[in-house]
Coordinates of N, CA and C in Angstrom, one line a residue:
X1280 N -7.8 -24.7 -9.3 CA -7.9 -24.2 -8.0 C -9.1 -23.3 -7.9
X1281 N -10.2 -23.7 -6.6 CA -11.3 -22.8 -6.4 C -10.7 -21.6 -5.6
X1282 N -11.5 -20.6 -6.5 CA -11.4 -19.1 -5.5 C -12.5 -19.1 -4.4
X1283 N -11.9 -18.8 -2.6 CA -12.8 -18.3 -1.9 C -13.6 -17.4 -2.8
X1284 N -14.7 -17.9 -1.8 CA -16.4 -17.0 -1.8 C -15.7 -15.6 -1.9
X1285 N -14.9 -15.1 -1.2 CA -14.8 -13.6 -1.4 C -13.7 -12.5 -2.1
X1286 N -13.3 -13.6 -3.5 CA -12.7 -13.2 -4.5 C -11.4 -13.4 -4.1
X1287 N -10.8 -14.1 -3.5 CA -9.4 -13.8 -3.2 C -8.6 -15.1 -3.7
X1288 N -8.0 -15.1 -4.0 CA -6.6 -16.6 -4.2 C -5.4 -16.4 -3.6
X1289 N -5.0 -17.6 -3.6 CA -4.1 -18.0 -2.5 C -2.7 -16.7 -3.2
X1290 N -2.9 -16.3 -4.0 CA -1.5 -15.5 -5.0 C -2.0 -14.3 -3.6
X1291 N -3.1 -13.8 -3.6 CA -4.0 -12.8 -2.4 C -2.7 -13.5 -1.1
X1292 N -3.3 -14.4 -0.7 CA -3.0 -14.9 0.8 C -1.7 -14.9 0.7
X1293 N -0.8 -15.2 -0.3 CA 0.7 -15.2 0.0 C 1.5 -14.0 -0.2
X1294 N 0.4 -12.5 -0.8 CA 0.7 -11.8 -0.4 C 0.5 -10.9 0.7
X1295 N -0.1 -11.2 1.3 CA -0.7 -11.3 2.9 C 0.2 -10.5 3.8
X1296 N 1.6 -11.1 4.0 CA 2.6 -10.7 4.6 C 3.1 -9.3 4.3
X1297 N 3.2 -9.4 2.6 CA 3.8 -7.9 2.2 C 3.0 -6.7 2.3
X1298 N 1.3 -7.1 1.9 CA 0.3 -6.2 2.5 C 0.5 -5.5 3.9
X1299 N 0.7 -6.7 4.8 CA 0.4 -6.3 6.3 C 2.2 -5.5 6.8
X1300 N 2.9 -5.8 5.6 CA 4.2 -4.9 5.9 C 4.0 -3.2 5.5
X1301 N 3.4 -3.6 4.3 CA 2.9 -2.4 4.2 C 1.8 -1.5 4.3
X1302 N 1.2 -2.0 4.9 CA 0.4 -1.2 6.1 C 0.7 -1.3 7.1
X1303 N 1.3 -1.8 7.7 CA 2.2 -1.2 9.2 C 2.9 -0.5 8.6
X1304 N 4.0 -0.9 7.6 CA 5.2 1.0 7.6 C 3.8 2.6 7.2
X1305 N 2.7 2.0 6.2 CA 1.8 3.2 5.5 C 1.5 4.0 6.9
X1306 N 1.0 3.2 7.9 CA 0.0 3.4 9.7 C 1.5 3.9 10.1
X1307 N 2.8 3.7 10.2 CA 3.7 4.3 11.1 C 3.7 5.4 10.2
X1308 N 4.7 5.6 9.1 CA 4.7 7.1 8.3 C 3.3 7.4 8.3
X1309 N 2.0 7.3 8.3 CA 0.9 8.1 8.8 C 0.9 9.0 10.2
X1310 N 1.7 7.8 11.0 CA 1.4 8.6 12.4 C 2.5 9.4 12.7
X1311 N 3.9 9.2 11.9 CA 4.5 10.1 11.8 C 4.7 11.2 11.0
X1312 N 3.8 11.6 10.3 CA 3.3 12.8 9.4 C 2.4 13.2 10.2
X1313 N 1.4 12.3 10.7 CA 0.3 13.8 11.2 C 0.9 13.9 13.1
X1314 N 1.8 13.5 13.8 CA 2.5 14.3 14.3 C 2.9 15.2 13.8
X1315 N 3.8 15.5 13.3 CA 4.6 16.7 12.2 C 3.4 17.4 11.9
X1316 N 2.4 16.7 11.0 CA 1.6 18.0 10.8 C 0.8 18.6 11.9
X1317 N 0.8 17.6 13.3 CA 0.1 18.6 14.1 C 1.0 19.6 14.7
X1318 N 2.3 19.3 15.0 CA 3.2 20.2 15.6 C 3.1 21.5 14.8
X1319 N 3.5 21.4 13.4 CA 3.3 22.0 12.0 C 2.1 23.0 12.2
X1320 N 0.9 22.1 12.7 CA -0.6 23.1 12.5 C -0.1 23.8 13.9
X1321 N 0.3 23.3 15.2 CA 0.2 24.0 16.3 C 1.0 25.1 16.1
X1322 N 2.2 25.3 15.7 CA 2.9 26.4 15.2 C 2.3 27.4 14.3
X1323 N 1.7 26.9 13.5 CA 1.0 27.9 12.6 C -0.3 28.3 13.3
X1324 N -0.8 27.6 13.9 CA -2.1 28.4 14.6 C -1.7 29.2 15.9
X1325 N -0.6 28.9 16.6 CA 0.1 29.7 17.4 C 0.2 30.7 17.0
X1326 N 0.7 30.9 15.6 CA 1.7 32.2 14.8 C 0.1 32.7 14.7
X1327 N -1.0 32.4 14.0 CA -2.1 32.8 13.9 C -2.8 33.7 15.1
X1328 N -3.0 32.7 15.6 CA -3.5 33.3 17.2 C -2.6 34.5 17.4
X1329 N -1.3 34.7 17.6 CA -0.7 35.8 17.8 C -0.9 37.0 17.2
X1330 N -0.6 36.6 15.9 CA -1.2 37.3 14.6 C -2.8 38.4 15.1
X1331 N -3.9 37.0 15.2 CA -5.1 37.8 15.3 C -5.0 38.5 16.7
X1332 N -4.5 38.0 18.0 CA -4.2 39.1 18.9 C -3.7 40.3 18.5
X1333 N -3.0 40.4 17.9 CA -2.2 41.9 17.7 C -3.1 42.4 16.8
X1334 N -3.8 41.9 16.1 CA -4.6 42.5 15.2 C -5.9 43.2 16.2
X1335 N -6.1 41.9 16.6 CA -7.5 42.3 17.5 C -7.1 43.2 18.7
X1336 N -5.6 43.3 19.1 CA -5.6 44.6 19.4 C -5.8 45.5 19.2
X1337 N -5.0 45.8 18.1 CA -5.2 46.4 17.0 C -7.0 47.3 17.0
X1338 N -7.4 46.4 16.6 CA -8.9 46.0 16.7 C -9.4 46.8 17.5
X1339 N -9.6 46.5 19.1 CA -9.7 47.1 19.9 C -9.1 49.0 20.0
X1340 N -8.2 49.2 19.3 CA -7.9 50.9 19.7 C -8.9 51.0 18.4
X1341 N -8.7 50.6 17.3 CA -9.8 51.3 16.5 C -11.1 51.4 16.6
X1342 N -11.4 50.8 17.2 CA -12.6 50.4 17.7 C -13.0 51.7 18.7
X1343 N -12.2 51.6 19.6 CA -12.5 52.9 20.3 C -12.4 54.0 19.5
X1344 N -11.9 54.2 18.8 CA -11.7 55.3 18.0 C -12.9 55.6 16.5
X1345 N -13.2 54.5 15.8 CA -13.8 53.9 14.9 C -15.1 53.7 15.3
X1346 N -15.2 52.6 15.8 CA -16.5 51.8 16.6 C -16.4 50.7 16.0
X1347 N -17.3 49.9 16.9 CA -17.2 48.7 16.1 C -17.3 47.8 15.3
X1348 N -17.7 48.6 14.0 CA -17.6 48.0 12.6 C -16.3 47.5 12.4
X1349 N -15.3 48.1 12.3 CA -14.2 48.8 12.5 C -13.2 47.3 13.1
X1350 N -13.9 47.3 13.9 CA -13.1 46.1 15.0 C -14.0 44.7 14.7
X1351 N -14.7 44.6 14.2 CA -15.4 43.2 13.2 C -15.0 42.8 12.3
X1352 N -14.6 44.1 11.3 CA -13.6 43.4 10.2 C -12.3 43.3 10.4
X1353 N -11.8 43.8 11.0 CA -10.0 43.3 11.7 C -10.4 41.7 11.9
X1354 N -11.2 41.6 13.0 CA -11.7 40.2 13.4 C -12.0 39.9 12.8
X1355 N -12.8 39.7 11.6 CA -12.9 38.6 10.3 C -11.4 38.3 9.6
X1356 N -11.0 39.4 9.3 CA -10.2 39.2 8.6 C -8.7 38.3 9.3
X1357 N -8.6 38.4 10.8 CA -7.8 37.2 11.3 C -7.9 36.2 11.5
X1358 N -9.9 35.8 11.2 CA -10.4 34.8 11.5 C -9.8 33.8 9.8
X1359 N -10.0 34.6 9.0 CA -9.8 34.0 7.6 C -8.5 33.9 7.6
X1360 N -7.3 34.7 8.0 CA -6.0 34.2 8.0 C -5.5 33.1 8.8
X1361 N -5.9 32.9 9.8 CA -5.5 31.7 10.6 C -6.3 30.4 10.1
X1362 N -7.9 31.0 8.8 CA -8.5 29.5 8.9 C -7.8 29.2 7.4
X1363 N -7.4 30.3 6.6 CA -6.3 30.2 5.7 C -5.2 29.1 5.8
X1364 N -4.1 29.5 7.2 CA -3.0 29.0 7.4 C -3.1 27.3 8.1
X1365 N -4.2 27.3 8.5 CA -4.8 26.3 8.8 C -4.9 25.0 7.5
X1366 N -6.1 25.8 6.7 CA -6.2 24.8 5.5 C -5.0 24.2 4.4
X1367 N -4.3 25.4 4.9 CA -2.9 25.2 3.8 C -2.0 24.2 4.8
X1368 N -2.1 24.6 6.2 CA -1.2 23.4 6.6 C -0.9 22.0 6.7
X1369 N -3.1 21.7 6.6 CA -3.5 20.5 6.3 C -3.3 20.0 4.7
X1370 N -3.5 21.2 3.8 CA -3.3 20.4 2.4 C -1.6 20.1 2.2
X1371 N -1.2 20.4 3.0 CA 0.6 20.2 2.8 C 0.4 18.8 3.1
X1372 N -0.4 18.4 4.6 CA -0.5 17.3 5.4 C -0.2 16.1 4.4
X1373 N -1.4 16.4 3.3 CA -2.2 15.3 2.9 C -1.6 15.1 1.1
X1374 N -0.8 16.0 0.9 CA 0.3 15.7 -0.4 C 1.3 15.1 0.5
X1375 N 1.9 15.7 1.7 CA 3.3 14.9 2.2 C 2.6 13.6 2.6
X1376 N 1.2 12.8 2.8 CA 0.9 11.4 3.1 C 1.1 10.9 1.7
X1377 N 0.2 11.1 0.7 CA 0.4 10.9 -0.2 C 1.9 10.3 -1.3
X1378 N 2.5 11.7 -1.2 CA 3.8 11.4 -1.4 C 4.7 10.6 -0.7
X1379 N 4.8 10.6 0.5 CA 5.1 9.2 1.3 C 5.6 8.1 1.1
X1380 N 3.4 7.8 1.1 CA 2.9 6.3 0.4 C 3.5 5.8 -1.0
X1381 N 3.6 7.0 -1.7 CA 3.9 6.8 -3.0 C 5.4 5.9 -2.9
X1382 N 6.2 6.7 -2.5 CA 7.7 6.7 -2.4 C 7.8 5.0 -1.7
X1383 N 7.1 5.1 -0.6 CA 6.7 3.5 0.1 C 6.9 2.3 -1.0
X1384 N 5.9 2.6 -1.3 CA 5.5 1.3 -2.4 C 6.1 1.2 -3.6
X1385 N 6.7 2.3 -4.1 CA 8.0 2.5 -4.8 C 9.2 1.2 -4.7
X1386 N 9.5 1.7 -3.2 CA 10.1 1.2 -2.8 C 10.5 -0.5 -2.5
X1387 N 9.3 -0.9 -3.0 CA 9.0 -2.7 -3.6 C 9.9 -3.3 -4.7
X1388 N 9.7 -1.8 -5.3 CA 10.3 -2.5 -6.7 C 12.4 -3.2 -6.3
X1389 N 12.8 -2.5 -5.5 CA 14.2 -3.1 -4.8 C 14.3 -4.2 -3.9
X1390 N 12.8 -4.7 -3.6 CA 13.0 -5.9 -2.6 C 12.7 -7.1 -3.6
X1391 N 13.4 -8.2 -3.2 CA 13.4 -10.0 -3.6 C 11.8 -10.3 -3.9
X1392 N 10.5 -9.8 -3.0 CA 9.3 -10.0 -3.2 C 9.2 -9.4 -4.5
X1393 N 9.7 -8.2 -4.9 CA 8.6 -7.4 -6.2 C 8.4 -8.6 -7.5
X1394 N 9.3 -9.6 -8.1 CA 9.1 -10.3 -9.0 C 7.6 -11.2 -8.8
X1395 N 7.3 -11.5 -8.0 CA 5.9 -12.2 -7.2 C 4.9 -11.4 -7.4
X1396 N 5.0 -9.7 -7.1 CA 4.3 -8.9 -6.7 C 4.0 -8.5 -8.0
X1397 N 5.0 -8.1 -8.7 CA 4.8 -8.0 -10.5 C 3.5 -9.2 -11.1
X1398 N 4.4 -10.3 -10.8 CA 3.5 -11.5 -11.3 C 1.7 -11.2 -10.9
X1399 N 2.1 -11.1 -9.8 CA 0.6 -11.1 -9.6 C -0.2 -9.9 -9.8
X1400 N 0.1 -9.0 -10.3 CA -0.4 -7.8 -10.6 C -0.7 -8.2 -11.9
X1401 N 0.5 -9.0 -12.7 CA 0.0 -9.0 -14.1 C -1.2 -10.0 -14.4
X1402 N -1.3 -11.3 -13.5 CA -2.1 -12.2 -13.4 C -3.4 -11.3 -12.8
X1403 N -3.7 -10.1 -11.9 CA -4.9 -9.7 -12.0 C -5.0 -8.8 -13.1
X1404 N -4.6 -8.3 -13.6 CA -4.6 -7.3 -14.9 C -5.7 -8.2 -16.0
X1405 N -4.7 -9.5 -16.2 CA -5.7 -10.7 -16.9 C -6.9 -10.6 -16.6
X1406 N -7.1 -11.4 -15.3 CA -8.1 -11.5 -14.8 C -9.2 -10.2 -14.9
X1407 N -9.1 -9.4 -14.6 CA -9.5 -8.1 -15.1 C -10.5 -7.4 -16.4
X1408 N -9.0 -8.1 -17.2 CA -9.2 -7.6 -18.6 C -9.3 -9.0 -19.6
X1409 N -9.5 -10.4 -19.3 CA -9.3 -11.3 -20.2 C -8.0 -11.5 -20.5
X1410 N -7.7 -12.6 -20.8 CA -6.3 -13.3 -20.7 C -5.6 -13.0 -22.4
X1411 N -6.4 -11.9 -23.1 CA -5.4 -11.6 -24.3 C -5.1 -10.0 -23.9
X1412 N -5.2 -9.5 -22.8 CA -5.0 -8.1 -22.3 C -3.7 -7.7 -22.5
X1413 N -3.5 -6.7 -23.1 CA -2.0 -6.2 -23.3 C -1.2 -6.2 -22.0
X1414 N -0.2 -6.7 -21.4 CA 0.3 -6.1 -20.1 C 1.5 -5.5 -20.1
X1415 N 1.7 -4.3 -19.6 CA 3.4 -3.9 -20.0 C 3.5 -3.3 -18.4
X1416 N 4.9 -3.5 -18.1 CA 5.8 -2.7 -17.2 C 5.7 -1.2 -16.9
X1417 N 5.1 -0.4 -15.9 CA 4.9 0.6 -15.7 C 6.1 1.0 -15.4
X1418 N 6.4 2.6 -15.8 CA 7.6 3.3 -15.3 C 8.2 3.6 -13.7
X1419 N 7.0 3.3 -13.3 CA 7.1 3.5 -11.9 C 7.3 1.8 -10.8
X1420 N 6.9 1.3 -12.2 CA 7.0 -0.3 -11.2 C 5.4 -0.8 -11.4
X1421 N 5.0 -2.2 -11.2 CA 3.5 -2.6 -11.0 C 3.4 -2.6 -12.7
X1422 N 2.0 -2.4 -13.3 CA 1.9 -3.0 -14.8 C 0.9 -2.1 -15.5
X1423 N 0.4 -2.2 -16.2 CA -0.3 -1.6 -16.6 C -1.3 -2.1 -18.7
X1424 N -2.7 -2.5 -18.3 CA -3.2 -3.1 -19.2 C -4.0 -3.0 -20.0
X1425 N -4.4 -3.2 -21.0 CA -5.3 -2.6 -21.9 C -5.4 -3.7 -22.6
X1426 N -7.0 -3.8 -23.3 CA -7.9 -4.5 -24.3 C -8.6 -3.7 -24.9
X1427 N -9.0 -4.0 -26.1 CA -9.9 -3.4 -26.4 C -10.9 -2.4 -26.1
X1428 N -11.0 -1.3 -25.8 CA -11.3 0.1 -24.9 C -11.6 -0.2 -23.7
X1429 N -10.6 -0.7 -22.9 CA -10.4 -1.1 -21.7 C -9.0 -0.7 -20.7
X1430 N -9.0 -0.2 -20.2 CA -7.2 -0.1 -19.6 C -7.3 -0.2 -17.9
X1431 N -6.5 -0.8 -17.9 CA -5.8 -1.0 -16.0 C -4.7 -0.6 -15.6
X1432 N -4.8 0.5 -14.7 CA -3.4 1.1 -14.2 C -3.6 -0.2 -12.9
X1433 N -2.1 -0.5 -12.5 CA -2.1 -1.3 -11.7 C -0.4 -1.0 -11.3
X1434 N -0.1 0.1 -11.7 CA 1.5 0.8 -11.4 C 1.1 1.2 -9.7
X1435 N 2.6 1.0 -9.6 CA 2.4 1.6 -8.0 C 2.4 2.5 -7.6
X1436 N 2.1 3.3 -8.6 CA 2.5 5.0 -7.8 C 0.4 4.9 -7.6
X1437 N -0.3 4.3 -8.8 CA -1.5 3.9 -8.9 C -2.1 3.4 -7.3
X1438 N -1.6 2.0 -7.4 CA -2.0 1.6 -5.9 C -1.7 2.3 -4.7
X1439 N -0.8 3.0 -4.3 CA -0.2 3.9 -3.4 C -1.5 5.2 -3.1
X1440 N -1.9 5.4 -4.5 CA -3.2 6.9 -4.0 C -4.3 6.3 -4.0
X1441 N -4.4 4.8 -4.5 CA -5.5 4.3 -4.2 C -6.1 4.3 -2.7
X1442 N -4.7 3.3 -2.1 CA -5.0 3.5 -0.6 C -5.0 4.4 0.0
X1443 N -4.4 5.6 -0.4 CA -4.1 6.7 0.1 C -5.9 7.2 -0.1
X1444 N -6.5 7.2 -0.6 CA -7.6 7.8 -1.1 C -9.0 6.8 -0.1
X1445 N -8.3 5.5 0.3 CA -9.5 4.9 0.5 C -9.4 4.5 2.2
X1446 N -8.4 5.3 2.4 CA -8.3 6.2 4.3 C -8.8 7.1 4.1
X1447 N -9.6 7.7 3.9 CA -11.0 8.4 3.3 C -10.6 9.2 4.3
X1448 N -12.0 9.4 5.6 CA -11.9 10.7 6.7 C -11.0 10.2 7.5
X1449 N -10.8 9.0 7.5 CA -9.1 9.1 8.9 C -7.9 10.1 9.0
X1450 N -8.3 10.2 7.2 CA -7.0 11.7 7.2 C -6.9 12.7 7.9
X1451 N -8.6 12.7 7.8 CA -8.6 14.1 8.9 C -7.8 14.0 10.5
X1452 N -8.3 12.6 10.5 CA -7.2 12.6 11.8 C -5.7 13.3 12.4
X1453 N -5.4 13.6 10.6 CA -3.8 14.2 10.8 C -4.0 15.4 11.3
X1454 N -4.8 16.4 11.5 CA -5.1 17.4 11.7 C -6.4 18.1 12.5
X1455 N -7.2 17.2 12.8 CA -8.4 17.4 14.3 C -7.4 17.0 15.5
X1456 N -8.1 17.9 16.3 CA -7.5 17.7 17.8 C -8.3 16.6 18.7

């Protein structure tokens, strides 16, 4: 059998289906996480905002009293707590996608497809590494290979942060307005 021009075989095309399943559920639990994390960020920059109002009230009597050095650093310093509670609410964002995805693709290993999916992970492992490549059973599901100072994670928790990693800046989407 010839491989298409652009590396792919038909083991590729017939998993086609379970790809595009799981990227549609990866795209829905995406869009349902960064809802949550925006509600999530709107609450916490809410709480923030509030926060730096009372501060920057705050702010404001010392200030009269003080001057305004006085009422600069109140104001910095709520500017850093909300950009604080901010950052923390996006790094939650982006472990709970992560973790997710993981759990997702986990979740292969209980369906009638994963013996195919195994197969063909071990069949690229080969391909990969040469067809005397060690291949064993990852703990997590998917395989994992080694030759001669050579090794291939090809476990699913592996592919899961792969993709997870190669939605690159769309992530940010969970959290820009």
């Amino acid at each position: 059998m010839t491989a298409p021009a652009d590396g792919r075989t038909a083991d590729t095309d017939a998993l086609s289906p379970v790809r595009a399943g799981l990227l549609r559920a990866a795209h829905a639990e995406a869009e349902a996480l960064r809802n949550r994390a925006e509600q999530e960020a709107a609450a916490l920059l809410d709480q923030a905002r509030a926060e730096a109002r009372d501060l920057l009230d705050e702010a404001r009597r010392q200030g009269e009293a003080d001057g305004a050095d006085a009422a600069r650093d109140v104001l910095v310093r709520a500017r850093r707590a909300a950009r604080s509670l901010t950052l923390a609410a996006r790094r939650e964002a982006y472990r709970e996608l992560r973790r997710a995805a993981a759990e997702r693709v986990g979740a292969l290993r209980g369906t009638e497809d994963y013996a195919s999916l195994r197969a063909w992970l071990e069949q690229r492992a080969r391909a990969l590494l040469g067809p005397a490549a060690d291949v064993a059973e990852h703990a997590d599901g998917g395989v994992v290979a080694r030759a001669p100072g050579r090794r291939v994670d090809l476990s699913l928790t592996a592919l899961a942060d792969r993709a997870t990693d190669r939605v690159g800046g769309e992530v940010r989407t969970l959290w820009e307005p």
